[in-house]
CSV table of C-alpha atoms and ligand atoms in Angstrom, one decimal:
chain,number,residue,atom,x,y,z
N,1,MET,CA,29.1,16.7,17.3
N,2,ASN,CA,29.5,17.7,13.7
N,3,ILE,CA,28.0,16.4,10.5
N,4,LEU,CA,31.3,16.0,8.7
N,5,GLU,CA,32.6,13.7,11.4
N,6,ILE,CA,29.4,11.6,11.3
N,7,ILE,CA,29.6,11.2,7.5
N,8,GLU,CA,33.3,10.2,7.9
N,9,ALA,CA,32.5,7.7,10.6
N,10,LYS,CA,29.8,6.1,8.5
N,11,LYS,CA,32.0,6.1,5.5
N,12,GLN,CA,34.6,4.1,7.5
N,13,GLY,CA,31.9,1.6,8.4
N,14,HIS,CA,31.6,2.5,12.1
N,15,GLU,CA,28.3,2.0,13.9
N,16,LEU,CA,26.7,5.4,14.7
N,17,SER,CA,25.3,6.1,18.2
N,18,ASP,CA,21.6,7.1,18.7
N,19,ASP,CA,22.7,10.7,19.4
N,20,GLN,CA,24.7,10.9,16.2
N,21,ILE,CA,21.7,9.6,14.2
N,22,ARG,CA,19.3,12.0,15.9
N,23,PHE,CA,21.8,14.9,15.2
N,24,VAL,CA,21.6,14.1,11.5
N,25,VAL,CA,17.8,13.8,11.3
N,26,ASP,CA,17.0,16.8,13.5
N,27,GLY,CA,19.8,18.9,11.9
N,28,PHE,CA,18.6,18.2,8.4
N,29,THR,CA,15.0,18.8,9.2
N,30,ALA,CA,15.9,22.1,10.9
N,31,ASP,CA,18.1,23.2,7.9
N,32,GLU,CA,21.2,23.2,10.0
N,33,PHE,CA,23.4,21.8,7.4
N,34,PRO,CA,23.3,21.7,3.6
N,35,VAL,CA,21.5,19.2,1.4
N,36,TYR,CA,24.8,18.1,-0.2
N,37,GLN,CA,26.0,16.8,3.2
N,38,MET,CA,22.8,14.9,3.8
N,39,SER,CA,23.1,13.4,0.3
N,40,ALA,CA,26.6,12.3,1.2
N,41,PHE,CA,25.3,10.8,4.5
N,42,LEU,CA,22.5,8.9,2.7
N,43,MET,CA,25.0,7.5,0.1
N,44,THR,CA,27.3,6.2,2.9
N,45,VAL,CA,24.3,4.5,4.4
N,46,TRP,CA,23.4,3.1,1.0
N,47,PHE,CA,26.9,1.6,0.7
N,48,ASN,CA,27.6,0.5,4.3
N,49,GLY,CA,24.0,-0.2,5.5
N,50,MET,CA,22.9,0.2,9.1
N,51,THR,CA,22.8,-2.2,12.1
N,52,SER,CA,19.4,-3.0,13.7
N,53,ALA,CA,20.2,-0.5,16.5
N,54,GLU,CA,21.1,2.3,14.0
N,55,THR,CA,17.9,1.5,12.0
N,56,ALA,CA,15.8,1.7,15.2
N,57,ALA,CA,17.4,5.0,16.1
N,58,LEU,CA,16.8,6.4,12.6
N,59,THR,CA,13.2,5.4,12.8
N,60,GLY,CA,12.8,6.9,16.3
N,61,ALA,CA,14.3,10.2,15.3
N,62,MET,CA,12.1,10.4,12.2
N,63,LEU,CA,9.0,9.4,14.2
N,64,GLU,CA,9.7,12.0,16.9
N,65,SER,CA,10.2,14.7,14.2
N,66,GLY,CA,6.4,15.0,14.2
N,67,GLU,CA,3.0,14.3,15.8
N,68,GLN,CA,2.1,10.9,17.2
N,69,LEU,CA,-1.5,9.8,17.7
N,70,ASP,CA,-2.6,8.6,21.1
N,71,THR,CA,-4.5,5.4,20.4
N,72,SER,CA,-4.6,4.5,24.1
N,73,THR,CA,-8.0,6.1,24.3
N,74,LEU,CA,-9.4,3.5,21.9
N,75,SER,CA,-11.5,0.8,23.7
N,76,GLY,CA,-10.2,-2.2,21.8
N,77,LEU,CA,-7.1,-3.8,20.3
N,78,SER,CA,-5.8,-1.6,17.6
N,79,ALA,CA,-4.3,-2.9,14.3
N,80,ASP,CA,-3.2,-1.6,11.0
N,81,LYS,CA,-1.8,-3.0,7.7
N,82,HIS,CA,0.8,-1.4,5.5
N,83,SER,CA,1.3,-2.4,1.8
N,84,THR,CA,4.5,-1.7,0.0
N,85,GLY,CA,2.3,-0.8,-3.0
N,86,GLY,CA,1.3,-2.1,-6.3
N,87,VAL,CA,-1.1,-2.0,-9.2
N,88,GLY,CA,-4.8,-2.6,-8.5
N,89,ASP,CA,-4.1,-2.8,-4.7
N,90,LYS,CA,-7.4,-1.8,-3.2
N,91,VAL,CA,-7.2,-4.2,-0.2
N,92,SER,CA,-7.4,-1.4,2.5
N,93,LEU,CA,-10.9,-0.5,1.4
N,94,LEU,CA,-12.1,-4.0,2.3
N,95,LEU,CA,-9.7,-4.8,5.0
N,96,ALA,CA,-10.5,-1.9,7.3
N,97,PRO,CA,-14.3,-2.7,7.7
N,98,LEU,CA,-13.6,-6.4,7.8
N,99,ALA,CA,-11.1,-6.0,10.6
N,100,ALA,CA,-13.4,-3.6,12.5
N,101,GLU,CA,-16.2,-6.1,12.3
N,102,CYS,CA,-13.9,-8.7,13.7
N,103,GLY,CA,-13.5,-6.5,16.8
N,104,LEU,CA,-10.4,-4.5,16.0
N,105,LYS,CA,-10.0,-0.8,16.0
N,106,VAL,CA,-8.3,0.3,12.8
N,107,PRO,CA,-7.0,3.9,12.6
N,108,MET,CA,-5.5,4.1,9.1
N,109,LEU,CA,-3.3,6.9,7.8
N,110,SER,CA,-3.0,6.6,4.0
N,111,GLY,CA,-0.9,8.1,1.3
N,112,ARG,CA,-1.3,9.0,-2.4
N,113,GLY,CA,-0.1,7.1,-5.3
N,114,LEU,CA,3.0,8.0,-7.3
N,115,GLY,CA,4.3,6.6,-10.6
N,116,HIS,CA,2.8,3.2,-11.5
N,117,THR,CA,1.4,2.5,-8.0
N,118,GLY,CA,-2.0,3.7,-6.7
N,119,GLY,CA,-2.7,5.2,-3.3
N,120,THR,CA,-5.7,4.4,-1.1
N,121,LEU,CA,-6.3,8.1,-0.5
N,122,ASP,CA,-6.9,8.8,-4.2
N,123,LYS,CA,-9.3,5.9,-4.5
N,124,LEU,CA,-11.3,7.3,-1.5
N,125,GLU,CA,-11.5,10.7,-3.2
N,126,ALA,CA,-13.5,9.1,-6.0
N,127,ILE,CA,-16.4,8.9,-3.4
N,128,PRO,CA,-18.5,12.1,-3.5
N,129,GLY,CA,-18.3,13.9,-0.2
N,130,TYR,CA,-15.7,11.7,1.5
N,131,ARG,CA,-13.5,13.7,3.8
N,132,ILE,CA,-9.8,12.7,3.8
N,133,HIS,CA,-8.7,15.4,6.2
N,134,MET,CA,-10.0,15.9,9.7
N,135,ASP,CA,-8.3,16.6,13.1
N,136,ASN,CA,-6.9,13.8,15.1
N,137,GLU,CA,-9.8,14.0,17.7
N,138,GLU,CA,-12.5,13.4,15.1
N,139,PHE,CA,-10.4,10.7,13.4
N,140,LEU,CA,-10.0,8.8,16.6
N,141,ALA,CA,-13.7,9.4,17.5
N,142,ILE,CA,-14.8,7.8,14.2
N,143,THR,CA,-12.4,4.9,14.8
N,144,GLU,CA,-13.8,4.4,18.2
N,145,GLN,CA,-17.5,4.6,17.1
N,146,VAL,CA,-17.3,2.8,13.8
N,147,GLY,CA,-14.2,0.6,14.3
N,148,CYS,CA,-12.2,2.1,11.4
N,149,ALA,CA,-11.4,5.3,9.7
N,150,ILE,CA,-9.1,6.2,6.8
N,151,VAL,CA,-7.6,9.6,6.5
N,152,GLY,CA,-4.7,11.3,4.7
N,153,GLN,CA,-1.4,11.5,6.4
N,154,SER,CA,-0.9,15.1,7.2
N,155,GLY,CA,2.4,17.0,7.0
N,156,THR,CA,2.7,16.9,10.8
N,157,ILE,CA,3.3,13.1,10.8
N,158,ALA,CA,7.1,12.3,10.5
N,159,PRO,CA,7.9,15.5,8.6
N,160,ALA,CA,11.6,14.4,8.5
N,161,ASP,CA,10.6,11.5,6.3
N,162,GLY,CA,9.0,13.9,3.7
N,163,ARG,CA,12.2,15.9,3.4
N,164,ILE,CA,14.6,12.9,3.5
N,165,TYR,CA,12.4,10.9,1.0
N,166,ALA,CA,12.5,13.9,-1.5
N,167,LEU,CA,16.2,13.9,-1.3
N,168,ARG,CA,16.5,10.1,-1.6
N,169,ASP,CA,14.4,10.4,-4.8
N,170,VAL,CA,17.0,12.7,-6.4
N,171,SER,CA,20.2,11.1,-5.0
N,172,ALA,CA,19.8,7.5,-6.1
N,173,THR,CA,19.3,6.3,-2.4
N,174,VAL,CA,15.6,5.1,-2.5
N,175,ASP,CA,16.5,1.4,-2.8
N,176,CYS,CA,18.2,1.0,0.6
N,177,VAL,CA,16.7,-1.3,3.3
N,178,PRO,CA,17.5,0.8,6.4
N,179,LEU,CA,16.3,4.0,4.8
N,180,ILE,CA,13.1,2.4,3.5
N,181,THR,CA,12.5,0.9,7.0
N,182,GLY,CA,12.9,4.2,8.7
N,183,SER,CA,10.6,5.8,6.2
N,184,ILE,CA,7.8,3.2,6.4
N,185,MET,CA,8.0,2.5,10.2
N,186,SER,CA,8.2,6.1,11.3
N,187,LYS,CA,4.9,6.8,9.6
N,188,LYS,CA,3.2,3.6,10.7
N,189,LEU,CA,4.3,3.9,14.4
N,190,ALA,CA,3.0,7.5,14.4
N,191,ALA,CA,-0.5,6.2,13.8
N,192,GLY,CA,-0.1,4.3,17.1
N,193,PRO,CA,-1.6,0.7,16.4
N,194,GLU,CA,-0.4,-2.1,18.6
N,195,THR,CA,-0.4,-4.6,15.7
N,196,ILE,CA,1.1,-4.0,12.3
N,197,VAL,CA,0.8,-6.4,9.4
N,198,ILE,CA,2.9,-5.7,6.4
N,199,ASP,CA,1.9,-6.8,2.9
N,200,LEU,CA,5.3,-7.0,1.2
N,201,LYS,CA,4.8,-7.2,-2.5
N,202,THR,CA,7.3,-8.5,-4.9
N,203,GLY,CA,7.3,-8.7,-8.7
N,204,SER,CA,7.4,-6.4,-11.7
N,205,GLY,CA,4.7,-4.1,-10.3
N,206,ALA,CA,6.2,-3.8,-6.9
N,207,PHE,CA,8.7,-1.5,-5.3
N,208,MET,CA,10.8,-4.6,-4.4
N,209,THR,CA,11.1,-6.6,-7.6
N,210,ASP,CA,13.4,-9.2,-6.0
N,211,MET,CA,12.4,-11.8,-3.3
N,212,ASP,CA,15.8,-11.7,-1.5
N,213,LYS,CA,15.7,-7.9,-1.1
N,214,ALA,CA,12.0,-8.3,0.0
N,215,ARG,CA,13.1,-10.7,2.8
N,216,GLU,CA,15.8,-8.4,3.9
N,217,LEU,CA,13.3,-5.5,4.2
N,218,ALA,CA,10.8,-7.7,6.0
N,219,ALA,CA,13.3,-8.7,8.6
N,220,ALA,CA,14.3,-5.0,9.2
N,221,LEU,CA,10.6,-3.9,9.4
N,222,VAL,CA,9.8,-6.7,11.9
N,223,LYS,CA,12.8,-6.0,14.1
N,224,THR,CA,12.2,-2.3,14.1
N,225,GLY,CA,8.5,-2.6,14.9
N,226,ARG,CA,9.2,-5.0,17.8
N,227,HIS,CA,11.9,-2.6,19.1
N,228,TYR,CA,9.0,-0.1,19.5
N,229,GLY,CA,6.8,-2.7,21.2
N,230,ARG,CA,4.5,-3.5,18.3
N,231,LYS,CA,3.3,-7.0,17.3
N,232,MET,CA,4.5,-7.6,13.8
N,233,SER,CA,3.9,-10.0,10.9
N,234,VAL,CA,4.7,-9.9,7.2
N,235,VAL,CA,2.9,-11.6,4.3
N,236,PHE,CA,4.8,-11.7,1.0
N,237,SER,CA,2.4,-11.4,-1.9
N,238,ASP,CA,2.6,-11.5,-5.7
N,239,MET,CA,2.7,-8.3,-7.7
N,240,ASP,CA,3.8,-9.7,-11.0
N,241,GLN,CA,0.3,-9.0,-12.3
N,242,PRO,CA,-2.4,-6.5,-11.2
N,243,LEU,CA,-4.5,-7.4,-8.1
N,244,GLY,CA,-8.2,-8.0,-8.9
N,245,ARG,CA,-9.7,-6.8,-12.2
N,246,ALA,CA,-10.0,-3.1,-11.7
N,247,ILE,CA,-7.1,-0.6,-12.1
N,248,GLY,CA,-8.0,3.1,-11.6
N,249,HIS,CA,-9.6,5.0,-8.8
N,250,ALA,CA,-13.4,5.0,-9.1
N,251,ASN,CA,-13.5,1.5,-10.6
N,252,GLU,CA,-11.1,0.0,-7.9
N,253,THR,CA,-13.3,1.5,-5.2
N,254,ILE,CA,-16.4,0.0,-6.8
N,255,GLU,CA,-14.7,-3.4,-7.1
N,256,ALA,CA,-13.6,-3.3,-3.5
N,257,PHE,CA,-17.0,-2.3,-2.1
N,258,ASP,CA,-18.9,-4.7,-4.4
N,259,ALA,CA,-16.7,-7.6,-3.3
N,260,LEU,CA,-17.9,-7.0,0.3
N,261,ARG,CA,-21.6,-7.5,-0.5
N,262,PRO,CA,-22.9,-10.7,1.1
N,263,GLY,CA,-22.3,-13.7,-1.2
N,264,HIS,CA,-19.7,-11.9,-3.3
N,265,ARG,CA,-16.7,-13.4,-1.6
N,266,GLN,CA,-17.2,-16.4,-3.8
N,267,THR,CA,-17.7,-14.4,-7.0
N,268,ALA,CA,-15.2,-11.5,-6.6
N,269,PRO,CA,-11.7,-11.8,-8.2
N,270,GLN,CA,-10.2,-14.6,-6.1
N,271,ASP,CA,-6.7,-13.1,-5.9
N,272,LEU,CA,-8.2,-10.0,-4.2
N,273,VAL,CA,-10.3,-12.2,-1.9
N,274,ILE,CA,-7.5,-14.5,-0.9
N,275,LEU,CA,-5.1,-11.7,-0.1
N,276,THR,CA,-7.6,-9.6,1.8
N,277,GLU,CA,-8.9,-12.4,4.0
N,278,ASP,CA,-5.4,-13.5,4.7
N,279,LEU,CA,-4.2,-10.1,5.8
N,280,VAL,CA,-7.3,-9.5,8.0
N,281,ALA,CA,-7.0,-12.9,9.5
N,282,GLU,CA,-3.3,-12.1,10.3
N,283,MET,CA,-4.4,-8.8,12.0
N,284,VAL,CA,-7.0,-10.8,14.0
N,285,ARG,CA,-4.5,-13.5,15.0
N,286,VAL,CA,-1.5,-11.3,15.8
N,287,ALA,CA,-3.6,-8.9,17.8
N,288,GLY,CA,-4.9,-11.8,19.9
N,289,VAL,CA,-8.6,-11.8,19.0
N,290,LYS,CA,-8.3,-15.5,17.9
N,291,PRO,CA,-5.6,-18.0,18.8
N,292,ASP,CA,-4.7,-19.4,15.4
N,293,ARG,CA,-4.9,-18.7,11.6
N,294,GLU,CA,-7.8,-21.2,11.0
N,295,GLN,CA,-10.1,-19.6,13.6
N,296,SER,CA,-9.1,-16.1,12.5
N,297,LEU,CA,-9.9,-16.9,8.9
N,298,GLU,CA,-13.2,-18.5,9.9
N,299,LEU,CA,-14.2,-15.3,11.7
N,300,VAL,CA,-13.2,-13.1,8.7
N,301,ARG,CA,-15.3,-15.2,6.3
N,302,GLU,CA,-18.3,-15.2,8.7
N,303,VAL,CA,-18.4,-11.4,8.9
N,304,TRP,CA,-17.8,-11.1,5.2
N,305,ASP,CA,-20.6,-13.6,4.2
N,306,SER,CA,-23.1,-12.3,6.7
N,307,GLY,CA,-23.0,-8.8,5.1
N,308,LYS,CA,-22.0,-7.3,8.4
N,309,ALA,CA,-18.6,-6.1,7.0
N,310,PHE,CA,-20.5,-4.5,4.1
N,311,GLU,CA,-22.8,-2.6,6.6
N,312,ARG,CA,-19.7,-1.6,8.5
N,313,MET,CA,-18.2,-0.2,5.3
N,314,MET,CA,-21.3,1.8,4.7
N,315,SER,CA,-21.2,3.2,8.3
N,316,TRP,CA,-17.5,4.1,8.0
N,317,VAL,CA,-17.8,5.9,4.6
N,318,GLY,CA,-20.9,7.7,5.9
N,319,ALA,CA,-19.2,8.8,9.0
N,320,GLN,CA,-16.5,10.5,6.9
N,321,GLY,CA,-19.1,12.2,4.8
N,322,GLY,CA,-19.0,9.9,1.8
N,323,GLN,CA,-22.2,9.3,-0.2
N,324,LEU,CA,-22.7,5.8,-1.6
N,325,ASP,CA,-25.8,4.6,-3.2
N,326,GLN,CA,-25.8,0.9,-2.2
N,327,GLU,CA,-28.7,0.1,-4.6
N,328,ARG,CA,-26.6,0.8,-7.6
N,329,PRO,CA,-23.9,-1.6,-8.8
N,330,ASP,CA,-21.5,1.4,-9.2
N,331,PHE,CA,-22.5,2.9,-5.8
N,332,GLY,CA,-23.1,6.2,-7.7
N,333,LEU,CA,-19.4,6.8,-8.4
N,334,GLU,CA,-18.5,8.4,-11.7
N,335,VAL,CA,-16.7,6.1,-14.2
N,336,ALA,CA,-15.5,7.3,-17.7
N,337,PRO,CA,-17.3,5.7,-20.7
N,338,LEU,CA,-15.8,2.6,-22.4
N,339,ALA,CA,-13.2,3.9,-24.9
N,340,PHE,CA,-11.4,0.9,-26.2
N,341,GLU,CA,-11.3,-2.9,-26.0
N,342,LEU,CA,-7.9,-4.5,-26.2
N,343,LYS,CA,-7.9,-7.8,-28.1
N,344,ALA,CA,-5.6,-10.8,-27.9
N,345,PRO,CA,-3.2,-10.7,-30.9
N,346,ALA,CA,-3.0,-14.6,-31.2
N,347,ASP,CA,-4.1,-17.8,-29.6
N,348,GLY,CA,-2.1,-18.8,-26.5
N,349,PHE,CA,-1.7,-18.6,-22.8
N,350,LEU,CA,-0.9,-15.4,-20.9
N,351,ALA,CA,2.7,-16.1,-19.7
N,352,LYS,CA,3.9,-12.8,-18.2
N,353,VAL,CA,2.8,-9.3,-17.4
N,354,ASN,CA,5.1,-6.3,-17.0
N,355,CYS,CA,2.9,-5.0,-14.2
N,356,ARG,CA,4.7,-1.7,-13.9
N,357,GLU,CA,3.7,-0.9,-17.5
N,358,ALA,CA,0.1,-1.8,-16.7
N,359,GLY,CA,0.2,0.8,-13.9
N,360,LEU,CA,1.8,3.4,-16.3
N,361,ALA,CA,-0.9,2.8,-18.8
N,362,LEU,CA,-3.3,4.4,-16.3
N,363,ALA,CA,-0.9,7.3,-16.1
N,364,ASP,CA,-1.1,7.7,-19.9
N,365,MET,CA,-4.8,8.5,-19.4
N,366,GLY,CA,-4.2,10.9,-16.5
N,367,GLY,CA,-5.2,8.4,-13.8
N,368,ALA,CA,-1.8,8.2,-12.1
N,369,ARG,CA,0.8,10.8,-11.2
N,370,ARG,CA,4.3,11.1,-12.7
N,371,LYS,CA,5.0,14.0,-10.3
N,372,VAL,CA,3.5,14.6,-6.8
N,373,GLU,CA,1.7,17.8,-8.0
N,374,ASP,CA,0.1,16.2,-11.0
N,375,PRO,CA,-3.8,16.4,-11.1
N,376,LEU,CA,-5.6,13.1,-11.3
N,377,ASP,CA,-8.6,11.9,-13.4
N,378,LEU,CA,-10.3,9.6,-10.9
N,379,THR,CA,-12.9,8.3,-13.5
N,380,CYS,CA,-10.6,6.6,-16.0
N,381,GLY,CA,-9.6,3.0,-15.5
N,382,ILE,CA,-8.9,-0.4,-16.9
N,383,ASP,CA,-10.8,-3.6,-16.5
N,384,TRP,CA,-8.1,-6.3,-16.5
N,385,LEU,CA,-9.7,-9.6,-17.7
N,386,LEU,CA,-6.7,-12.0,-17.9
N,387,GLN,CA,-4.5,-13.6,-15.3
N,388,VAL,CA,-1.2,-15.4,-15.9
N,389,GLY,CA,-2.0,-19.0,-17.0
N,390,ASP,CA,-5.4,-18.1,-18.7
N,391,SER,CA,-5.8,-19.3,-22.3
N,392,VAL,CA,-7.0,-16.9,-25.0
N,393,SER,CA,-8.0,-17.0,-28.6
N,394,ALA,CA,-7.0,-14.4,-31.1
N,395,GLY,CA,-9.5,-11.5,-30.9
N,396,ASP,CA,-10.7,-12.2,-27.3
N,397,THR,CA,-11.1,-9.1,-25.2
N,398,VAL,CA,-8.2,-9.0,-22.7
N,399,ALA,CA,-8.9,-5.6,-21.2
N,400,ARG,CA,-11.5,-2.8,-21.3
N,401,ILE,CA,-10.3,0.8,-21.1
N,402,PHE,CA,-12.5,3.5,-19.7
N,403,CYS,CA,-11.5,7.1,-20.6
N,404,LYS,CA,-13.1,10.3,-21.7
N,405,ASP,CA,-10.2,10.9,-24.1
N,406,VAL,CA,-10.1,8.2,-26.8
N,407,PRO,CA,-6.6,9.0,-28.2
N,408,ALA,CA,-5.2,8.7,-24.6
N,409,ALA,CA,-7.0,5.4,-24.2
N,410,THR,CA,-5.5,4.1,-27.5
N,411,LYS,CA,-2.0,5.1,-26.3
N,412,ALA,CA,-2.7,3.2,-23.0
N,413,ALA,CA,-3.9,0.2,-25.0
N,414,ASP,CA,-0.6,0.1,-26.9
N,415,ARG,CA,1.4,0.2,-23.7
N,416,LEU,CA,-0.8,-2.5,-22.2
N,417,LEU,CA,-0.4,-4.8,-25.2
N,418,SER,CA,3.4,-4.4,-25.1
N,419,ALA,CA,3.3,-5.3,-21.4
N,420,LEU,CA,1.8,-8.8,-22.2
N,421,GLU,CA,3.7,-11.9,-23.2
N,422,PHE,CA,1.9,-14.9,-24.6
N,423,SER,CA,3.1,-18.5,-24.8
N,424,ASN,CA,2.0,-21.5,-27.0
N,425,SER,CA,2.3,-23.9,-24.1
N,426,GLU,CA,0.4,-24.0,-20.8
N,427,VAL,CA,1.6,-21.6,-18.1
N,428,LYS,CA,1.3,-22.2,-14.3
N,429,PRO,CA,-1.0,-19.6,-12.6
N,430,HIS,CA,0.7,-17.5,-9.9
N,431,ALA,CA,0.1,-18.0,-6.2
N,432,VAL,CA,-1.1,-14.9,-4.4
N,433,ILE,CA,0.6,-15.5,-1.1
N,434,LEU,CA,4.3,-16.3,-1.6
N,435,ASP,CA,5.6,-16.6,2.0
N,436,ARG,CA,5.3,-15.2,5.5
N,437,LEU,CA,7.6,-13.9,8.3
N,438,GLU,CA,6.1,-14.0,11.8
X,1,LIG,N1,7.4,3.6,1.0
X,1,LIG,C1,7.8,4.6,1.9
X,1,LIG,O1,6.9,5.1,2.6
X,1,LIG,N2,9.1,4.9,2.0
X,1,LIG,C2,10.0,4.3,1.3
X,1,LIG,O2,11.2,4.6,1.5
X,1,LIG,C3,9.7,3.4,0.4
X,1,LIG,C4,8.3,3.0,0.2
C-alpha cells in the first residue's frame, strides 16, 4: 500500500477500504509520510466525501490511535452528552449531576474553548481546587461513587485527532462532515459510554451555521455511533443567541450551579432550563431508565426540584477537590468587578444577534482564546440581559460587562453593540429546541 495511490483513488471518487484508511491515519500519526500528502488526502475527502463505511473506518482508526476507557466496571447504565459548542453553553455543569441523580453513570471527558466558543474545562477551572487531571482509575472510581465526573481529555485519547485537526485547521478542511464525524466520535467513543446524546447547535454562534449541514452531520454521527454499538440521539438546538444570561467562565459556572438550587428551575433563564432538562431526559430515555420522553422529563424535574441534583453536584465537585461555598450566591468564585453597562441605543425589539461576535467580545477581555496556547482570564464575563423578541427602551441596560481592565471592557461593549440588530416591529422569540433525530 502506498499513500500516493490512496490519494489518487480518493481523488477519482473510489471508496477506500478499512485497511487503506487505517494506513493513512496510522501512517500520518507515526510521521511515515509528509504533511503535504495528508493535506492532499484531506482535501480529496473534502471534495468527494466519504461513505458511511469509510467514515466508520476513519473513526475506528482514530479511536484506536489512543487509550480507551473501560466503563464496563461501572455498576449502572452509562451515558454522555456532546455539544458541538456555542456561546454561554454551560449545560454539562447541570446535566452531569442531574443525569447521575436519575440513576445514570456519567463519565465526561471535556475540552477547552477556542475562538468564540467556551469549553467546559475552562469553566470548571474557575472553581478553586477543582482537579481536571487525574488517572483513569480515579476518574472511574469517582464516577462509580458519585455518579458523574468531568475531567480534561488527555493527549492519550485519540491522539490522531489532535494531529489531523491541527492540519485541518490550516488546510481549509475543517468544515467537512466525515472529518468532523471522525473527530467527534473517536473522542466520545474513547470515553466508553453506552448512550451518547448529541446537542447539535445551529445558528450564528455555532460551528454549523446552516440547518441542512447540521442534519447531514447528525445523520453521520448517529450512523457511526450505532456502528460501534452505541445508543444515539440528536437534539438540534438554537445558537443564534447566547444560552442563558452568563457568558464567561466563573459567571457561567455560578449561573449553572445556582440554577440547580431547589426552586430555581422556575426562575433560572428558561432557555438554559429547557435545553438542559431535554438533554438529560433524552439520556434517561435512550439509556432505558424510563420508557418515554414524558416519564423521563418528569424524573429530571423531580430530582431538580427536590434539591437532590444540587447535592449531587456538591458531592461531585468536592470529590474532584473543588471548594464551593454553597451559602454564598457566587459560591465563593472570583468574578471581576462591574466595568461597563451597555445601553440600548433606541426603542425597539431585539431582532437579531451575531452570536459569534458576542463570544468574541469575551475574547477582547482575555476571557476566550484566539490561539490554543493563550492564557485565560476566568473572572471576566458578560451578563446578557436580552433575548430575541424582547422590547427595550432607549437607555435600558442590555448587558453588564465584568472586567478588571476598563478599556478592554469598553472595546468588548462596542463589539457587543455592533452584534445587535433592533427592529421597530415585534419579533418572534426563538425556540430553543429546533428538531430531533432519533
Ligand atoms: N469538534 C471536534 O471535536 N472536531 C471537529 O472536527 C469539529 C468540532
